[in-house]
Short mmCIF file of N, CA and C in Angstrom, two decimals:
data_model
loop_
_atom_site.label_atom_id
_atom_site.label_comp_id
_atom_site.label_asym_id
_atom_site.label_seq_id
_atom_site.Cartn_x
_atom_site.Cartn_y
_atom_site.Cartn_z
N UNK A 725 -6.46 -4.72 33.54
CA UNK A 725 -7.59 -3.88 33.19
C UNK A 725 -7.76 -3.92 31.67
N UNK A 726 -8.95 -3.80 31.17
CA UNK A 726 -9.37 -3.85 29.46
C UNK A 726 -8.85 -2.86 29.10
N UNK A 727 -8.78 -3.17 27.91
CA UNK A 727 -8.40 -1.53 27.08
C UNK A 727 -9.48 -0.47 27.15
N UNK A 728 -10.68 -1.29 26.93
CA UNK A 728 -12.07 -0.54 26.59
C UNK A 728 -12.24 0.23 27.87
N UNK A 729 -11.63 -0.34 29.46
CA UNK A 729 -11.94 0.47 30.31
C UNK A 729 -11.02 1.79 30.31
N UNK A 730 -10.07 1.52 30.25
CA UNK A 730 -9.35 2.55 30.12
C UNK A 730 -9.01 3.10 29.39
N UNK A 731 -10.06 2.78 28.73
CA UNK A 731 -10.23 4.08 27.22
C UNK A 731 -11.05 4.88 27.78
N UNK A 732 -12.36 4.51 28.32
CA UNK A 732 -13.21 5.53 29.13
C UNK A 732 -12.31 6.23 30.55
N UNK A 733 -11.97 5.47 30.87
CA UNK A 733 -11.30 6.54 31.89
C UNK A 733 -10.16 7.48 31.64
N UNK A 734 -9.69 7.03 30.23
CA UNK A 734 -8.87 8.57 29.76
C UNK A 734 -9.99 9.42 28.96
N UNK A 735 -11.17 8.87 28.67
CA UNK A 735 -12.33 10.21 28.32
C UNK A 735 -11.87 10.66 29.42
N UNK A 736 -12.71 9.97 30.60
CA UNK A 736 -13.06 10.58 32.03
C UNK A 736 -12.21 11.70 32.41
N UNK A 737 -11.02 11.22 32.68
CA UNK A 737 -9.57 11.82 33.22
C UNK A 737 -9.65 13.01 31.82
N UNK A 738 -9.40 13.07 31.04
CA UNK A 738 -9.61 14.70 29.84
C UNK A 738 -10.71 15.57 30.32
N UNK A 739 -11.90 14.93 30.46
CA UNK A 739 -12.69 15.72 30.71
C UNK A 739 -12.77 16.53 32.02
N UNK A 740 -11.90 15.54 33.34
CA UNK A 740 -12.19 16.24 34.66
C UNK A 740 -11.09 17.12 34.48
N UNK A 741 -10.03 17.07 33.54
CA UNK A 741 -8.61 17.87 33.83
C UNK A 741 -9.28 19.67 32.90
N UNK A 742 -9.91 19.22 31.97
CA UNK A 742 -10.42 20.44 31.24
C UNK A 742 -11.13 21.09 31.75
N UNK A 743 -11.91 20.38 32.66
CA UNK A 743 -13.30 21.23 33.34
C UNK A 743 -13.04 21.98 35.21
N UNK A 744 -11.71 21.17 35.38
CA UNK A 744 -11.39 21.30 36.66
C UNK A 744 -12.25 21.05 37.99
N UNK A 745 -13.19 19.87 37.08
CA UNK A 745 -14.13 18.99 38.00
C UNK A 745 -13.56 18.39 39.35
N UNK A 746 -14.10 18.52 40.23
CA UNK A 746 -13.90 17.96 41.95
C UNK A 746 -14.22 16.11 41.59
N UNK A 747 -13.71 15.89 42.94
CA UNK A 747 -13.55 13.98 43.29
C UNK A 747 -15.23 13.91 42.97
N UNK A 748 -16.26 14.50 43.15
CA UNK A 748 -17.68 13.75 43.31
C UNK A 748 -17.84 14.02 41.43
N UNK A 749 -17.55 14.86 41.02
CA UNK A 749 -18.04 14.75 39.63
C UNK A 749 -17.28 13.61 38.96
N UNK A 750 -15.96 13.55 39.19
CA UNK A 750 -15.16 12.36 38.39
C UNK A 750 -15.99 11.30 38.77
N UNK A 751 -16.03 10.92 40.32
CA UNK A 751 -16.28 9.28 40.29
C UNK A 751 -18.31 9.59 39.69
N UNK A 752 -18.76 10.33 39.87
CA UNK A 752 -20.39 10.48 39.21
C UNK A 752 -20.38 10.16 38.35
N UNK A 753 -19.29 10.04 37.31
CA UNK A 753 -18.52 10.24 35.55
C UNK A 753 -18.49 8.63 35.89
N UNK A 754 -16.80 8.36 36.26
CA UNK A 754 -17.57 6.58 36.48
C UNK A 754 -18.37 6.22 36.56
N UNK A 755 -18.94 6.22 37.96
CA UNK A 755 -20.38 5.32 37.40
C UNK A 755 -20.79 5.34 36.84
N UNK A 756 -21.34 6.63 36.43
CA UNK A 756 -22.11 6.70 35.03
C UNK A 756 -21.79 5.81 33.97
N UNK A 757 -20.47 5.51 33.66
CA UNK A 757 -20.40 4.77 32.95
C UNK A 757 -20.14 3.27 32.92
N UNK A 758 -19.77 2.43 34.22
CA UNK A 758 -19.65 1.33 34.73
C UNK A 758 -20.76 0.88 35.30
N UNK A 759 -21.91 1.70 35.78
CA UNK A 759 -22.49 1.82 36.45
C UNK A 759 -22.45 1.26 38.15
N UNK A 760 -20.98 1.30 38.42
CA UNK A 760 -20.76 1.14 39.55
C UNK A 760 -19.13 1.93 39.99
N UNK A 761 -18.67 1.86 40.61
CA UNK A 761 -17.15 2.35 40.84
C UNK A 761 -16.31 0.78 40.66
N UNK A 762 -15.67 0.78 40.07
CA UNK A 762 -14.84 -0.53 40.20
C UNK A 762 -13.58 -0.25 40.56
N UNK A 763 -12.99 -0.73 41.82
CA UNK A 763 -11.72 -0.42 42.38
C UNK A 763 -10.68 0.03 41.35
N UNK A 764 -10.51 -1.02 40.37
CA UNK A 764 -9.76 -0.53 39.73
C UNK A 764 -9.65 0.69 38.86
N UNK A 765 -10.47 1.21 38.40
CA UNK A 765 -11.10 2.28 38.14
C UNK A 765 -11.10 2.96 39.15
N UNK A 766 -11.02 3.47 40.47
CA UNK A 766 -10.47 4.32 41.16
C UNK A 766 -9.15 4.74 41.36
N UNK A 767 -8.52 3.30 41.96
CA UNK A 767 -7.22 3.34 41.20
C UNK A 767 -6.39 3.79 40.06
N UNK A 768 -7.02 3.32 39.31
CA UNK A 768 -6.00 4.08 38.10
C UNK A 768 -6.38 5.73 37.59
N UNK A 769 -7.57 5.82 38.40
CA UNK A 769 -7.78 7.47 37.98
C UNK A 769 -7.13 8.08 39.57
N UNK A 770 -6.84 7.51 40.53
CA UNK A 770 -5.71 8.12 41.47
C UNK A 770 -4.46 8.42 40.90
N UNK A 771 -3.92 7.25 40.32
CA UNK A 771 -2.53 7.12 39.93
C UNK A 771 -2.54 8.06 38.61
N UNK A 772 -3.38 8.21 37.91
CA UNK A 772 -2.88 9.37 37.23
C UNK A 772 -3.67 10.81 37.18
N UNK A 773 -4.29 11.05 38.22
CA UNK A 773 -4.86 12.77 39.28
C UNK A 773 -3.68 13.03 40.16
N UNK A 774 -2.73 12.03 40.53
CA UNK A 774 -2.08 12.19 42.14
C UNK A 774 -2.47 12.72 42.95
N UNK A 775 -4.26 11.88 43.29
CA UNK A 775 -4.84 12.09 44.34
C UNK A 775 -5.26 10.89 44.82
N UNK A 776 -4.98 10.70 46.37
CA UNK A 776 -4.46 9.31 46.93
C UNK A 776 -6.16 8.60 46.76
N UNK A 777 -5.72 7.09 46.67
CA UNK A 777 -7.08 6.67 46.42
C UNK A 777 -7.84 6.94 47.77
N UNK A 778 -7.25 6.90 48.71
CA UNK A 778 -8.11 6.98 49.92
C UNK A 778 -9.29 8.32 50.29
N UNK A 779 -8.70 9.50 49.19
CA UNK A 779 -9.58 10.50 49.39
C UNK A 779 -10.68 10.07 48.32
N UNK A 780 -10.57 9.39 47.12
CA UNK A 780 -11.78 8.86 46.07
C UNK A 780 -12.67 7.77 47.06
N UNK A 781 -12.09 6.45 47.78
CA UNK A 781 -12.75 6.13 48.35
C UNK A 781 -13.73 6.41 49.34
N UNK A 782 -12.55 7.65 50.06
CA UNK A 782 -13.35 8.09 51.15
C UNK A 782 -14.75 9.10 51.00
N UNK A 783 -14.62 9.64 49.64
CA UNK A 783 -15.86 10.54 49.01
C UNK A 783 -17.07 8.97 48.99
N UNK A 784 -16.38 8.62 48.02
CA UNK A 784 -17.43 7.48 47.37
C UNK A 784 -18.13 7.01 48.87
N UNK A 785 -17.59 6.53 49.96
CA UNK A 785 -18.14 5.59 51.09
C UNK A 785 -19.06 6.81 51.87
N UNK A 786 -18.63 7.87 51.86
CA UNK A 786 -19.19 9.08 52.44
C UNK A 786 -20.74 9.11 52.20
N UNK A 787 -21.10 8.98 50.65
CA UNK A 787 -22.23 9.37 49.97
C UNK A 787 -22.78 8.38 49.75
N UNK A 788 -24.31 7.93 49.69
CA UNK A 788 -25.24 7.29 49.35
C UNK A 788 -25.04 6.67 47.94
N UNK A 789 -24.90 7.86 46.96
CA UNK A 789 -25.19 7.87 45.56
C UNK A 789 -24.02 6.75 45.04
N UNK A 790 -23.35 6.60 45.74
CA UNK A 790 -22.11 5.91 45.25
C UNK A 790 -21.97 4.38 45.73
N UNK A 791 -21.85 3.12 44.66
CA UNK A 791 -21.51 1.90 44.76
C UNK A 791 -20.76 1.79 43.99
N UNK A 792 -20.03 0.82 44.93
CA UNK A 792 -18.67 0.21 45.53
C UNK A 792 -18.73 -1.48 44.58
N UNK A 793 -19.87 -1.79 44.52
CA UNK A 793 -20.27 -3.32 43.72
C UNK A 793 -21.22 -3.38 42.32
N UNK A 794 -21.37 -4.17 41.82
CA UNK A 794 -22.09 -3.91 40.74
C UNK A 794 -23.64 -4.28 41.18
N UNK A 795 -24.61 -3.20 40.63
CA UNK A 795 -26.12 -3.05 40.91
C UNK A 795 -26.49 -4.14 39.74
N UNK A 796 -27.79 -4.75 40.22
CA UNK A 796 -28.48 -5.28 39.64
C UNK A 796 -29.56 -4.51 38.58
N UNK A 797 -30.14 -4.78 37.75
CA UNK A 797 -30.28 -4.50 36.20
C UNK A 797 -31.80 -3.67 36.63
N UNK A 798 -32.61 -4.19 37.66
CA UNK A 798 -33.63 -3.63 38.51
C UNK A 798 -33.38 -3.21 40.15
N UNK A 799 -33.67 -2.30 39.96
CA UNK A 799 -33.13 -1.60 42.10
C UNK A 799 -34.71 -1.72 42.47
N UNK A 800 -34.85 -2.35 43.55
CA UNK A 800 -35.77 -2.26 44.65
C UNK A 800 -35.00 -1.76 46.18
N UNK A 801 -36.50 -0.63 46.67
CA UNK A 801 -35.65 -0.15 47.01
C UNK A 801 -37.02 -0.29 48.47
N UNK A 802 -36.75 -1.33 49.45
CA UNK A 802 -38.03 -0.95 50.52
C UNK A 802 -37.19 -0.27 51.57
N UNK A 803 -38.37 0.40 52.06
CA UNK A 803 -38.39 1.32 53.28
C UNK A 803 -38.76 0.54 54.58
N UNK A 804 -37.73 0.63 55.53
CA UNK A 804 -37.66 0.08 56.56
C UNK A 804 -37.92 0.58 58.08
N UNK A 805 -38.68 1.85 57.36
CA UNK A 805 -38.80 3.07 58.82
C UNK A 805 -39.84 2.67 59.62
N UNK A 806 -40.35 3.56 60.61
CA UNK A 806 -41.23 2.67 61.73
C UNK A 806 -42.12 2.32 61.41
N UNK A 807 -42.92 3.37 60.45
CA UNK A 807 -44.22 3.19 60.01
C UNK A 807 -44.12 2.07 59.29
N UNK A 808 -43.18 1.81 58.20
CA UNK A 808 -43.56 0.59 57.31
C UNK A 808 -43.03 -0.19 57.91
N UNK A 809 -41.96 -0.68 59.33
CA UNK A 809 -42.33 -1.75 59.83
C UNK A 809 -43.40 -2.09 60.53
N UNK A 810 -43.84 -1.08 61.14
CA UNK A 810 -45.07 -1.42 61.89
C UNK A 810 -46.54 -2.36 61.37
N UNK A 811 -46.16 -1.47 59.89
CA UNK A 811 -47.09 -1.99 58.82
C UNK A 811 -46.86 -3.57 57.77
N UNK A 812 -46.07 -3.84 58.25
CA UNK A 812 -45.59 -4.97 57.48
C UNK A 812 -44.57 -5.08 56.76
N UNK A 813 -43.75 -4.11 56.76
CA UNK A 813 -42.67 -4.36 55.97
C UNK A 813 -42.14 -5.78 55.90
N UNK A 814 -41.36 -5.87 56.72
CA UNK A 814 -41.04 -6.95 57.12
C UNK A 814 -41.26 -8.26 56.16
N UNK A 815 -42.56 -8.68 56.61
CA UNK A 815 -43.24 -9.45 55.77
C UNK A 815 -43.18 -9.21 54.27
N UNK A 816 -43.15 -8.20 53.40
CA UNK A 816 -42.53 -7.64 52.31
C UNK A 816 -40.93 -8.29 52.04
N UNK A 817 -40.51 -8.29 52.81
CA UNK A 817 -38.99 -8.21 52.92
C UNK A 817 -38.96 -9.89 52.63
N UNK A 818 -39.41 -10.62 53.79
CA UNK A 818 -39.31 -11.89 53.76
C UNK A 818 -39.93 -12.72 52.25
N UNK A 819 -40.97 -11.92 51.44
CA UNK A 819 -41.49 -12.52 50.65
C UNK A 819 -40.45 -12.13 49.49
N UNK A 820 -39.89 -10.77 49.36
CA UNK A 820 -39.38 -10.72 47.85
C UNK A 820 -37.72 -11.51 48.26
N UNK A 821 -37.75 -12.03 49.60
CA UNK A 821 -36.20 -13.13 49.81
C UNK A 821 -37.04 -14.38 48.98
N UNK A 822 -37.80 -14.64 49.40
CA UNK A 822 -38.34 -16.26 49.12
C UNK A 822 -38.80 -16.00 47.07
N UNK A 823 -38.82 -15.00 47.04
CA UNK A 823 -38.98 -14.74 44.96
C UNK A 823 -38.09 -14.82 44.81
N UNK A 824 -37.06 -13.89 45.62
CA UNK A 824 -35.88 -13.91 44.60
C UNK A 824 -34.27 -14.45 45.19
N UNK A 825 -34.75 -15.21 46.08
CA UNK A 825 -33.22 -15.51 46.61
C UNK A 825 -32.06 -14.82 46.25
N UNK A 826 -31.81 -13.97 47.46
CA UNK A 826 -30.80 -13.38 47.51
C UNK A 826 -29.39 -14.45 48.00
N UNK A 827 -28.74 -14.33 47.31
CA UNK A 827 -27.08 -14.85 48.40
C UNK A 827 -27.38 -14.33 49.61
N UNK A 828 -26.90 -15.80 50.77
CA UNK A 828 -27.27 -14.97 51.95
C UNK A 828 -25.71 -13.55 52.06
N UNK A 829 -26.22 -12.48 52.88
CA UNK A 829 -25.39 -11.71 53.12
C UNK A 829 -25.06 -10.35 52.05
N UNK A 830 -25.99 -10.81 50.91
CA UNK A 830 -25.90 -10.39 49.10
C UNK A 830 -27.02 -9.87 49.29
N UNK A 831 -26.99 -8.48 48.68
CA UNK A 831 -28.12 -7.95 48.72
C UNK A 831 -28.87 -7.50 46.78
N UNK A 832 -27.73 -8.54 45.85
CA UNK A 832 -28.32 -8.48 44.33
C UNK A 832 -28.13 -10.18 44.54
N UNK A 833 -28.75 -10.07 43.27
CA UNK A 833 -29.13 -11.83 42.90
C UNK A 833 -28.33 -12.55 42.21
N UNK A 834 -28.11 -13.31 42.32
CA UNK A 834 -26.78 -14.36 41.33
C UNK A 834 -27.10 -13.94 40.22
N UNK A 835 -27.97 -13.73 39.46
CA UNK A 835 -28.41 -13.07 38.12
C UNK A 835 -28.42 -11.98 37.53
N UNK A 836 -27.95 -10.94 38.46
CA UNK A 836 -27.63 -9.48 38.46
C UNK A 836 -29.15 -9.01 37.99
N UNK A 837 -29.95 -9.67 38.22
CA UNK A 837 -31.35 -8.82 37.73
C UNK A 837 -31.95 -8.06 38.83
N UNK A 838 -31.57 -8.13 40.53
CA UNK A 838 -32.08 -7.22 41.13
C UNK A 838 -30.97 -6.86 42.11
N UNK A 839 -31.44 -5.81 42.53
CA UNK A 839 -30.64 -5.52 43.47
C UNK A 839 -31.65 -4.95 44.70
N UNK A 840 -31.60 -5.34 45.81
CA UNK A 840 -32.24 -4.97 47.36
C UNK A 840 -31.73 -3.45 48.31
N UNK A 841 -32.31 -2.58 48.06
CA UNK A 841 -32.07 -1.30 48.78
C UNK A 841 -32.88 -1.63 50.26
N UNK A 842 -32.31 -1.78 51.59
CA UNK A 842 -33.28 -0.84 52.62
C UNK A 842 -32.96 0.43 53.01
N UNK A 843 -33.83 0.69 52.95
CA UNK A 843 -33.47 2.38 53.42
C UNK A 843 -34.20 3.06 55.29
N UNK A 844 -33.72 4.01 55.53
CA UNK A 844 -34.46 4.36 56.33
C UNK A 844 -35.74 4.75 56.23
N UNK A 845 -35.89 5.24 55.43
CA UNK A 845 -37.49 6.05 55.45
C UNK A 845 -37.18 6.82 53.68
N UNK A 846 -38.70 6.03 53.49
CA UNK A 846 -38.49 7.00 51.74
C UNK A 846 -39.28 8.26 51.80
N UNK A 847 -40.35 8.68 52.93
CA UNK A 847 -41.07 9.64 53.39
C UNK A 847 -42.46 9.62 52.93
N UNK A 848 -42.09 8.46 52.58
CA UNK A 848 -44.18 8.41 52.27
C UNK A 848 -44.64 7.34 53.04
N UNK A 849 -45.05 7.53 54.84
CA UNK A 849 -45.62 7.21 55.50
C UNK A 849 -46.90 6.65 55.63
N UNK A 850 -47.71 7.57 54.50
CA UNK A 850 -49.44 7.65 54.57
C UNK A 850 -49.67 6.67 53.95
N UNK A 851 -48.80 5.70 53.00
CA UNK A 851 -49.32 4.92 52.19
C UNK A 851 -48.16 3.59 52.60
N UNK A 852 -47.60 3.64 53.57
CA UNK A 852 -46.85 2.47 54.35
C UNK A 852 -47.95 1.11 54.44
N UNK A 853 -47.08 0.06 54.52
CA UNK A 853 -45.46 0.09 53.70
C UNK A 853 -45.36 0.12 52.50
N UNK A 854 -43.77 1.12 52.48
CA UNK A 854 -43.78 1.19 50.71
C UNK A 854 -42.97 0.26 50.01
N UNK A 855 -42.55 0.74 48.78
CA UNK A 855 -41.24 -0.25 47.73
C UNK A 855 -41.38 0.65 47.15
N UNK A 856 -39.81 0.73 46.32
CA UNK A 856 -39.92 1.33 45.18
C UNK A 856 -39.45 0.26 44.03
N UNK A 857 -40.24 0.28 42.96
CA UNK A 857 -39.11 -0.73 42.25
C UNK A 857 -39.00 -0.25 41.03
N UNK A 858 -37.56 0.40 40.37
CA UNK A 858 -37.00 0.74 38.93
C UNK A 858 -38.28 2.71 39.41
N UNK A 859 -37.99 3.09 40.24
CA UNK A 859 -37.77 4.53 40.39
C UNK A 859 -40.07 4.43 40.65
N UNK A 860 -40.40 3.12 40.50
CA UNK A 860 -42.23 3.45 40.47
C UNK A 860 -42.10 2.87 42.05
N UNK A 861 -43.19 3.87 42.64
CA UNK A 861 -43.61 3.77 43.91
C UNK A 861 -44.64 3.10 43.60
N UNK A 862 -44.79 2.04 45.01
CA UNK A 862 -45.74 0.79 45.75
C UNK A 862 -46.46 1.13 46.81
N UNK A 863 -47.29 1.91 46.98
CA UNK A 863 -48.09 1.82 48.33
C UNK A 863 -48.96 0.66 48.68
N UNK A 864 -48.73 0.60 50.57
CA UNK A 864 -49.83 -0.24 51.13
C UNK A 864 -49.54 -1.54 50.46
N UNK A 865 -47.79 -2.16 50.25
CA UNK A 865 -47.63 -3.05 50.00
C UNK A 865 -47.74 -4.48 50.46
N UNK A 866 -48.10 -5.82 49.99
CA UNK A 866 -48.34 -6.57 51.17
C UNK A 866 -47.76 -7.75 50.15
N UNK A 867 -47.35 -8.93 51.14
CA UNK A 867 -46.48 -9.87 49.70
C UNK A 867 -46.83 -10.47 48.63
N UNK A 868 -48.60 -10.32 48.67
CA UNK A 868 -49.11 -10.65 47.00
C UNK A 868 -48.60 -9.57 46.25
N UNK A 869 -48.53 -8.55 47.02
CA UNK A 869 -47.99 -6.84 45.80
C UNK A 869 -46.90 -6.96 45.01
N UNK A 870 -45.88 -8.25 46.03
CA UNK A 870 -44.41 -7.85 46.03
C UNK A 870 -44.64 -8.89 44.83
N UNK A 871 -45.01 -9.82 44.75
CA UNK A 871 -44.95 -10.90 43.92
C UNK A 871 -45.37 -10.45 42.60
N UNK A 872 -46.62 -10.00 42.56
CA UNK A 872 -46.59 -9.18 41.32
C UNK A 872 -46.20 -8.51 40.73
N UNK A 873 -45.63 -7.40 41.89
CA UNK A 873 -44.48 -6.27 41.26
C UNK A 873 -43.30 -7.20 40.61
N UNK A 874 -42.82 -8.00 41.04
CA UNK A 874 -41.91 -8.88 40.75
C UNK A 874 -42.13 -9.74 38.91
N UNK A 875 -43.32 -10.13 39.09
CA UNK A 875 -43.72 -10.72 37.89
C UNK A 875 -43.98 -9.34 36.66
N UNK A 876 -44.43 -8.44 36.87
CA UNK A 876 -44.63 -7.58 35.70
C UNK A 876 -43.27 -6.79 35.67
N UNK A 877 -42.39 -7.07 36.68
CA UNK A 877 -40.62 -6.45 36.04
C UNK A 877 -39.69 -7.96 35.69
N UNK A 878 -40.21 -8.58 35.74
CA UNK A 878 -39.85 -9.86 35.08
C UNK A 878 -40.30 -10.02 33.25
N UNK A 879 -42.16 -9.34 33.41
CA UNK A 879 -42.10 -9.77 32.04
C UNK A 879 -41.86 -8.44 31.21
N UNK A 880 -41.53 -7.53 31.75
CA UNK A 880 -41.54 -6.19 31.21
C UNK A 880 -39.42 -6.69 30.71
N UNK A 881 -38.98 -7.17 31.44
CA UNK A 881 -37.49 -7.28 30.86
C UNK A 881 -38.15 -8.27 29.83
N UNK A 882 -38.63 -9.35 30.09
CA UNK A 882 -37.98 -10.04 28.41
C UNK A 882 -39.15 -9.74 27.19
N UNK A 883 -40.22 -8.73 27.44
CA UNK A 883 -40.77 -8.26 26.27
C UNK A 883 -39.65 -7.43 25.73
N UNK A 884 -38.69 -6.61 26.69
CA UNK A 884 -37.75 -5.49 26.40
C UNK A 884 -36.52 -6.54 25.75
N UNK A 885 -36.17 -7.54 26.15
CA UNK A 885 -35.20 -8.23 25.79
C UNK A 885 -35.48 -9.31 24.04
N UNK A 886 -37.12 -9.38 24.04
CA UNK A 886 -37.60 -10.04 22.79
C UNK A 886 -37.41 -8.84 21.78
N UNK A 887 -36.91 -7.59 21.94
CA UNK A 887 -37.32 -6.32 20.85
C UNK A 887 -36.21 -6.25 20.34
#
């Protein structure tokens, strides 16, 4: 393990021992700062809480909010519920595979620039099918949408990356 990591995780570990923070605020604290949980980083904040990793894991796998792998730099996030399959999802789905080739079985990109959420239902039906991509909602998406959405978070990173 780096030093640099486990320099943050003795922040981490001070801060949960002072505040008498529960398992969901510590590992919330990780990510926050890894932006993912990294085993080892569970680990070594077990081994020195003497709280077995299996109860950190078992929080982390419990909850949504919590990954286990590293996220891609943009989250898309489509909705896979009846309405937006009915509506085309699907076809959504198949088009932002063929933009952005996923690893099969991989749901971020060899490039760590996206990462693929399906979800059950994001609850906005009326405007099915949806996407979300980087927290902006897509209504009445169809795979010219996806392609574009795709191209203006493409050029929106390297105007952000030219600054």
């Amino acid at each position: 393990m780096e030093k640099a990591m486990i320099e943050e995780l003795e922040r981490i570990h001070q801060q949960y021992d002072e505040s008498g923070d529960n398992i969901i605020s510590a590992l919330q604290h990780i990510q926050e700062v890894f932006g993912y949980l990294p085993e080892e980083a569970v680990y070594w904040f077990s081994k020195r809480t003497n709280i077995p990793a299996s109860k950190f894991f078992g929080v982390s796998t419990f909850y949504a909010q919590f990954f286990l792998k590293p996220r891609g730099k943009n989250i898309i996030t489509s909705c896979c519920g009846t309405v937006c399959h009915v509506k085309g999802a699907h076809r959504n789905l198949f088009q932002l595979n063929q933009e952005l080739d996923f690893p099969k079985g991989e749901d971020t990109t060899k490039d760590g620039l996206f990462t693929l959420e399906k979800v059950a239902c994001l609850g906005a039906c009326s405007i099915a099918p949806v996407m979300v991509v980087n927290k902006k909602v897509y209504g009445r998406m169809t795979p010219e949408k996806v392609t574009q959405a795709i191209k203006s978070v493409l050029k929106a990173d390297k105007e952000q990356d030219s600054e």
